PDB file of C-alpha atoms in Angstrom:
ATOM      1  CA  UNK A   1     -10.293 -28.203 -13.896  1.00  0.00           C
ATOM      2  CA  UNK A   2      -9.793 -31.533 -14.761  1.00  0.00           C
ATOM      3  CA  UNK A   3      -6.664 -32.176 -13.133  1.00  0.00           C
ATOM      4  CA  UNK A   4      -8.063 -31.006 -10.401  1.00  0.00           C
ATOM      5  CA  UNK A   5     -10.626 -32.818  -9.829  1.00  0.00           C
ATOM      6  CA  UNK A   6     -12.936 -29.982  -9.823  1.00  0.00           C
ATOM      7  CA  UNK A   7     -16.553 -30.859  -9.359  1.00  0.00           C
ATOM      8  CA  UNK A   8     -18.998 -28.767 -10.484  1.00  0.00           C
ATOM      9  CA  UNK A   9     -21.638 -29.397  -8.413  1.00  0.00           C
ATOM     10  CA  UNK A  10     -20.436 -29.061  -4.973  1.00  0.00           C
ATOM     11  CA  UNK A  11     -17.067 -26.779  -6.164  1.00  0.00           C
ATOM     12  CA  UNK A  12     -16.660 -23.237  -6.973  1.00  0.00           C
ATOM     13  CA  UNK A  13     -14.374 -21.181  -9.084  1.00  0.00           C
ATOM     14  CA  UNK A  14     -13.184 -17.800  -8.644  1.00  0.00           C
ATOM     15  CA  UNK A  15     -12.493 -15.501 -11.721  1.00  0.00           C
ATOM     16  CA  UNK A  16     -10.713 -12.175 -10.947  1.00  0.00           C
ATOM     17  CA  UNK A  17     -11.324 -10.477 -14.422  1.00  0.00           C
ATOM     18  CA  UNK A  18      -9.889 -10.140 -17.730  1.00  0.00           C
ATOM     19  CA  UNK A  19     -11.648 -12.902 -18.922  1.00  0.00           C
ATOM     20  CA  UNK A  20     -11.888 -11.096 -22.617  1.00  0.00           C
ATOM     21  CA  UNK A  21      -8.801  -9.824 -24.986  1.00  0.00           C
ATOM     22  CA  UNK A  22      -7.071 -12.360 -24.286  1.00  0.00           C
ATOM     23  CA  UNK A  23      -7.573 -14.734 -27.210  1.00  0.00           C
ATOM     24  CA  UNK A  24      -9.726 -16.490 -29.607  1.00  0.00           C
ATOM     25  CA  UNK A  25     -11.955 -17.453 -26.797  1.00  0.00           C
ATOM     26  CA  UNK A  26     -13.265 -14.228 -25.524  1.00  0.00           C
ATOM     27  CA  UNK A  27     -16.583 -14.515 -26.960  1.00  0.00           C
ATOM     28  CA  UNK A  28     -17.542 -17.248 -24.760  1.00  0.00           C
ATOM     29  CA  UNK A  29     -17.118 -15.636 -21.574  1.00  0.00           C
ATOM     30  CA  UNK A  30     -20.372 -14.764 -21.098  1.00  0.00           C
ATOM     31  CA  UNK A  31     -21.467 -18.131 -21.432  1.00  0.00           C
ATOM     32  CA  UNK A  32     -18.518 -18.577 -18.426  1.00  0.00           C
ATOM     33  CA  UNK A  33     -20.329 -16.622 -16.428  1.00  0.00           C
ATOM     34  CA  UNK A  34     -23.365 -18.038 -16.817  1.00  0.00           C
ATOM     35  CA  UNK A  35     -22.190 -21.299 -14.911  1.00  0.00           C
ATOM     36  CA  UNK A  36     -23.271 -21.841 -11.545  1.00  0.00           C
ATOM     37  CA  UNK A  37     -20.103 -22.843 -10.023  1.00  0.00           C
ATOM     38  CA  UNK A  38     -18.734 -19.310 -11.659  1.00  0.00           C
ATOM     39  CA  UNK A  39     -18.115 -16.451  -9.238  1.00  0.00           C
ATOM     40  CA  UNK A  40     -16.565 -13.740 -11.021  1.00  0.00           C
ATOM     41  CA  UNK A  41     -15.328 -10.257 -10.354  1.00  0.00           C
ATOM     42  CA  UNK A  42     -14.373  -7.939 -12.934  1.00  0.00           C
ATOM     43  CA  UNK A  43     -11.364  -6.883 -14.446  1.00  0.00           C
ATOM     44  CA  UNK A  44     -10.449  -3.743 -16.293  1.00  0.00           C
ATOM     45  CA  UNK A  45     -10.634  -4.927 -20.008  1.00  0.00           C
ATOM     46  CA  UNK A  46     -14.323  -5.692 -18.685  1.00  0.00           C
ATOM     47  CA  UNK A  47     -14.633  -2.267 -17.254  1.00  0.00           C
ATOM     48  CA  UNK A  48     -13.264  -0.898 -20.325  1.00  0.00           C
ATOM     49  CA  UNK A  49     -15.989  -2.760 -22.585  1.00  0.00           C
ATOM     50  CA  UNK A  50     -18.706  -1.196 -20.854  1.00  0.00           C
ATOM     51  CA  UNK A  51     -17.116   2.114 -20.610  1.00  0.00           C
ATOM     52  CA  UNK A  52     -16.152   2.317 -24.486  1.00  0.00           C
ATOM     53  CA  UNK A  53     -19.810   1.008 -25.158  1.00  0.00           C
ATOM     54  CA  UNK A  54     -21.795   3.506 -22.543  1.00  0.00           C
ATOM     55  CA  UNK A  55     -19.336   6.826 -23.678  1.00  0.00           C
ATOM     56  CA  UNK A  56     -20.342   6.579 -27.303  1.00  0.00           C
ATOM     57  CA  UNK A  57     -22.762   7.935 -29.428  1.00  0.00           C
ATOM     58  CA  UNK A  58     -22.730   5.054 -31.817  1.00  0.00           C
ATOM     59  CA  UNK A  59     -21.551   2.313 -29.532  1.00  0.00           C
ATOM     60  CA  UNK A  60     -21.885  -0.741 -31.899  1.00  0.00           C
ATOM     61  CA  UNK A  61     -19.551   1.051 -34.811  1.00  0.00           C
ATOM     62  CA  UNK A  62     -16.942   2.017 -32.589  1.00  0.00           C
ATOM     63  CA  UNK A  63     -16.708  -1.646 -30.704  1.00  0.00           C
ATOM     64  CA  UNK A  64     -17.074  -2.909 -34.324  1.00  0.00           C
ATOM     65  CA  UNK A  65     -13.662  -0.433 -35.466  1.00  0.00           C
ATOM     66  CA  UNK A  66     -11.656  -1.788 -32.149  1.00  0.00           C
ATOM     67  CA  UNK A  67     -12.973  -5.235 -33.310  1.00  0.00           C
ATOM     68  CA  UNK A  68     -11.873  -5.032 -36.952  1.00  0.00           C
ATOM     69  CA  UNK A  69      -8.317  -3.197 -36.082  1.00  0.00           C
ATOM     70  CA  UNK A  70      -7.523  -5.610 -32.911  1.00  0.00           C
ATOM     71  CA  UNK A  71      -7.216  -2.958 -30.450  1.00  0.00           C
ATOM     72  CA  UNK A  72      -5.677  -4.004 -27.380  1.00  0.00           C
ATOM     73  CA  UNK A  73      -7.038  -7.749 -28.765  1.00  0.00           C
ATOM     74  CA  UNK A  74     -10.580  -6.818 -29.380  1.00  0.00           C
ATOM     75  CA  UNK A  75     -10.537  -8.809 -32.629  1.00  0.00           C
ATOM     76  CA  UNK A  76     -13.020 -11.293 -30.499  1.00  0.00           C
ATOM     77  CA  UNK A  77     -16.141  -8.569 -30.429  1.00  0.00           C
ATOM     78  CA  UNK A  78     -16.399  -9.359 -34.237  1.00  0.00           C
ATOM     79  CA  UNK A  79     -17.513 -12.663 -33.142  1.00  0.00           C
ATOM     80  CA  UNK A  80     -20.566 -11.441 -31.563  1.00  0.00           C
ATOM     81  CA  UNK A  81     -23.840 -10.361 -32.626  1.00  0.00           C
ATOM     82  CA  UNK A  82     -25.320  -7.025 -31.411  1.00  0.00           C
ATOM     83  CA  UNK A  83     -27.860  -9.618 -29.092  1.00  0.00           C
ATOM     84  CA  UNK A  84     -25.012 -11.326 -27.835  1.00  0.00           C
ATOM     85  CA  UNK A  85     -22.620  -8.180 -26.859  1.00  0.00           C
ATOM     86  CA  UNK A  86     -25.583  -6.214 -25.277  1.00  0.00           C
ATOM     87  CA  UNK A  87     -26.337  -9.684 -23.279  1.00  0.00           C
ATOM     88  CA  UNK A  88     -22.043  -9.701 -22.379  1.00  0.00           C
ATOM     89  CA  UNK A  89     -21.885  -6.207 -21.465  1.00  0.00           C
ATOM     90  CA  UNK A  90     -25.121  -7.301 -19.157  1.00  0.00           C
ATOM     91  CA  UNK A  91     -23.277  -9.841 -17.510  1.00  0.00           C
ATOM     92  CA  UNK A  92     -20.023  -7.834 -17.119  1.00  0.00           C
ATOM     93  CA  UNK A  93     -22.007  -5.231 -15.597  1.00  0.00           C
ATOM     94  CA  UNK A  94     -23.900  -7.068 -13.165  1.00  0.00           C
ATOM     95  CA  UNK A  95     -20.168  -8.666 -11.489  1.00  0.00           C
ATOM     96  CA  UNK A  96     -19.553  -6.983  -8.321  1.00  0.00           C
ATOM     97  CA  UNK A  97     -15.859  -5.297  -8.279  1.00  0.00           C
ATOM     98  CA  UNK A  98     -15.111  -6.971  -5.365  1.00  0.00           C
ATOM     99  CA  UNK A  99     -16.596 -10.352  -3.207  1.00  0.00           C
ATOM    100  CA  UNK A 100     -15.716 -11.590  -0.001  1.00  0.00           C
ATOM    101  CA  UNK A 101     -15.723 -15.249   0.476  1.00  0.00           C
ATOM    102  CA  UNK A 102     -15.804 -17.284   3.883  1.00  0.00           C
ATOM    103  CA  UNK A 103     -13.293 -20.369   3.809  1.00  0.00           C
ATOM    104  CA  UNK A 104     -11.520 -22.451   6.923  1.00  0.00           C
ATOM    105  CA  UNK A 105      -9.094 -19.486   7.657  1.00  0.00           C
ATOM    106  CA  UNK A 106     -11.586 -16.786   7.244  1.00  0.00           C
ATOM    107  CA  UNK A 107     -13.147 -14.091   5.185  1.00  0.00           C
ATOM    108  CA  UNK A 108     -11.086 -13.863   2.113  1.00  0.00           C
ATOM    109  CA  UNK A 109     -11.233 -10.684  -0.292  1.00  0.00           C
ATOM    110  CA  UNK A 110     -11.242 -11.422  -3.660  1.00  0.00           C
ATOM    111  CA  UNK A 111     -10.646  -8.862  -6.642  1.00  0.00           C
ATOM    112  CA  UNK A 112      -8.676  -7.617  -9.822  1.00  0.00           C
ATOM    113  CA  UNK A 113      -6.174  -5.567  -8.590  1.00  0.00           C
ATOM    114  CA  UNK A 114      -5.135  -4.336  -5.451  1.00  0.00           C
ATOM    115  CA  UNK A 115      -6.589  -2.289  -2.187  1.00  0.00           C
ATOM    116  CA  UNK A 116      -4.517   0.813  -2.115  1.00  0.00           C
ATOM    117  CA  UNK A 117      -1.551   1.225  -0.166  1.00  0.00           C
ATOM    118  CA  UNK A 118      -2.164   1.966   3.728  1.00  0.00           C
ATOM    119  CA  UNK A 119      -6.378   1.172   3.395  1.00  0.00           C
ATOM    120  CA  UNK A 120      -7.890  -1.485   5.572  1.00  0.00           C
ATOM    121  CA  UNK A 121     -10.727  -3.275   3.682  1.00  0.00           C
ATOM    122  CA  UNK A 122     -13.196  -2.215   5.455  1.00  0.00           C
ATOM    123  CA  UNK A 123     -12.326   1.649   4.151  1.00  0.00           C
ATOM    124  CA  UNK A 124     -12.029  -0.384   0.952  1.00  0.00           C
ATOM    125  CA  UNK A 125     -15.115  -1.784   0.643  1.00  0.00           C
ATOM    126  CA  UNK A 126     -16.828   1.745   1.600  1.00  0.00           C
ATOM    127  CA  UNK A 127     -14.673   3.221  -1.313  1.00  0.00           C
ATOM    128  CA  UNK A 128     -16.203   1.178  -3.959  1.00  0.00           C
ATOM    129  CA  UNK A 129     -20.036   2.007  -2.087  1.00  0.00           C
ATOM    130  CA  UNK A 130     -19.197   5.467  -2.362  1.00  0.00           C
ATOM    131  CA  UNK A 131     -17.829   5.216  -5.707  1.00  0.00           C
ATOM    132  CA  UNK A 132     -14.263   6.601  -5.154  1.00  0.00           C
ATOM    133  CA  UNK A 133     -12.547   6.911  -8.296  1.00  0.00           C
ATOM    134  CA  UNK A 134      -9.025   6.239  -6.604  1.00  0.00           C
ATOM    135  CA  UNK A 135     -10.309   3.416  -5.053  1.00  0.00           C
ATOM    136  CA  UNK A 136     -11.887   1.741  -7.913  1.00  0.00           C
ATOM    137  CA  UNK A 137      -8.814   2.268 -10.393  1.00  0.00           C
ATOM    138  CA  UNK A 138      -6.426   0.406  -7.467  1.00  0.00           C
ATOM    139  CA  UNK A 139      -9.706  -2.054  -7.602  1.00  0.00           C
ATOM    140  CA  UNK A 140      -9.547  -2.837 -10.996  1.00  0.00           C
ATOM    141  CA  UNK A 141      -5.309  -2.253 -12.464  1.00  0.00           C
TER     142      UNK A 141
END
């Protein structure tokens, strides 16, 4: 951001997910996201978190197991509290799945993965309304 000049009160940044499991860093995202120049979508290791946390009966051991074994680099989670992940999962499940953003050229879409094959965004964006389960895996993989 540096480099770039980027200035952080008239600039904004973009995030299109998988902003945890990627490293030693992953515990700060939510304090990422809590930056006003931040505009961030999700990706699917978010998704995942708040699936794995919501389909469990003891939510808090198993994110604590996939901490302490490193599952698909969830060694991070150890570093929270139980305050501090219930606050993450908060954020990560307040992020829209997708945004659209107006520059010089026109709207842009902005999200993880992909619109399917053969779908105009406007079918898109109705997909993820409805809550289309095809539509939201192409969203987020």
């Amino acid at each position: 951001m540096k480099l770039a000049g980027f200035d952080r009160t008239r600039d904004r940044l973009f995030s299109v997910g998988d902003l945890v499991d990627r490293g030693a860093g992953s515990h700060r995202a939510g304090r990422f996201l809590a930056q006003p120049y931040v505009y961030a979508v999700p990706g699917n290791h978010e998704v995942d978190l708040i699936d794995l946390h919501m389909d469990n009966d003891d939510p808090d051991e198993t994110l604590e197991v996939l901490a302490r074994i490193n599952f698909n680099g969830m060694g991070w989670v150890a570093k929270l509290t139980a305050l501090e992940r219930a606050d993450l999962l908060k954020r990560f499940a307040a992020l829209p799945y997708a945004m659209e953003v107006q520059s010089t050229r026109g709207t842009v879409g902005v999200l993880h993965g992909e619109v399917p094959r053969g779908m105009d965004w406007e079918d898109f964006v109705a997909g993820l309304e409805d809550g289309d389960a095809e539509v939201l895996e192409s969203c987020l993989r």
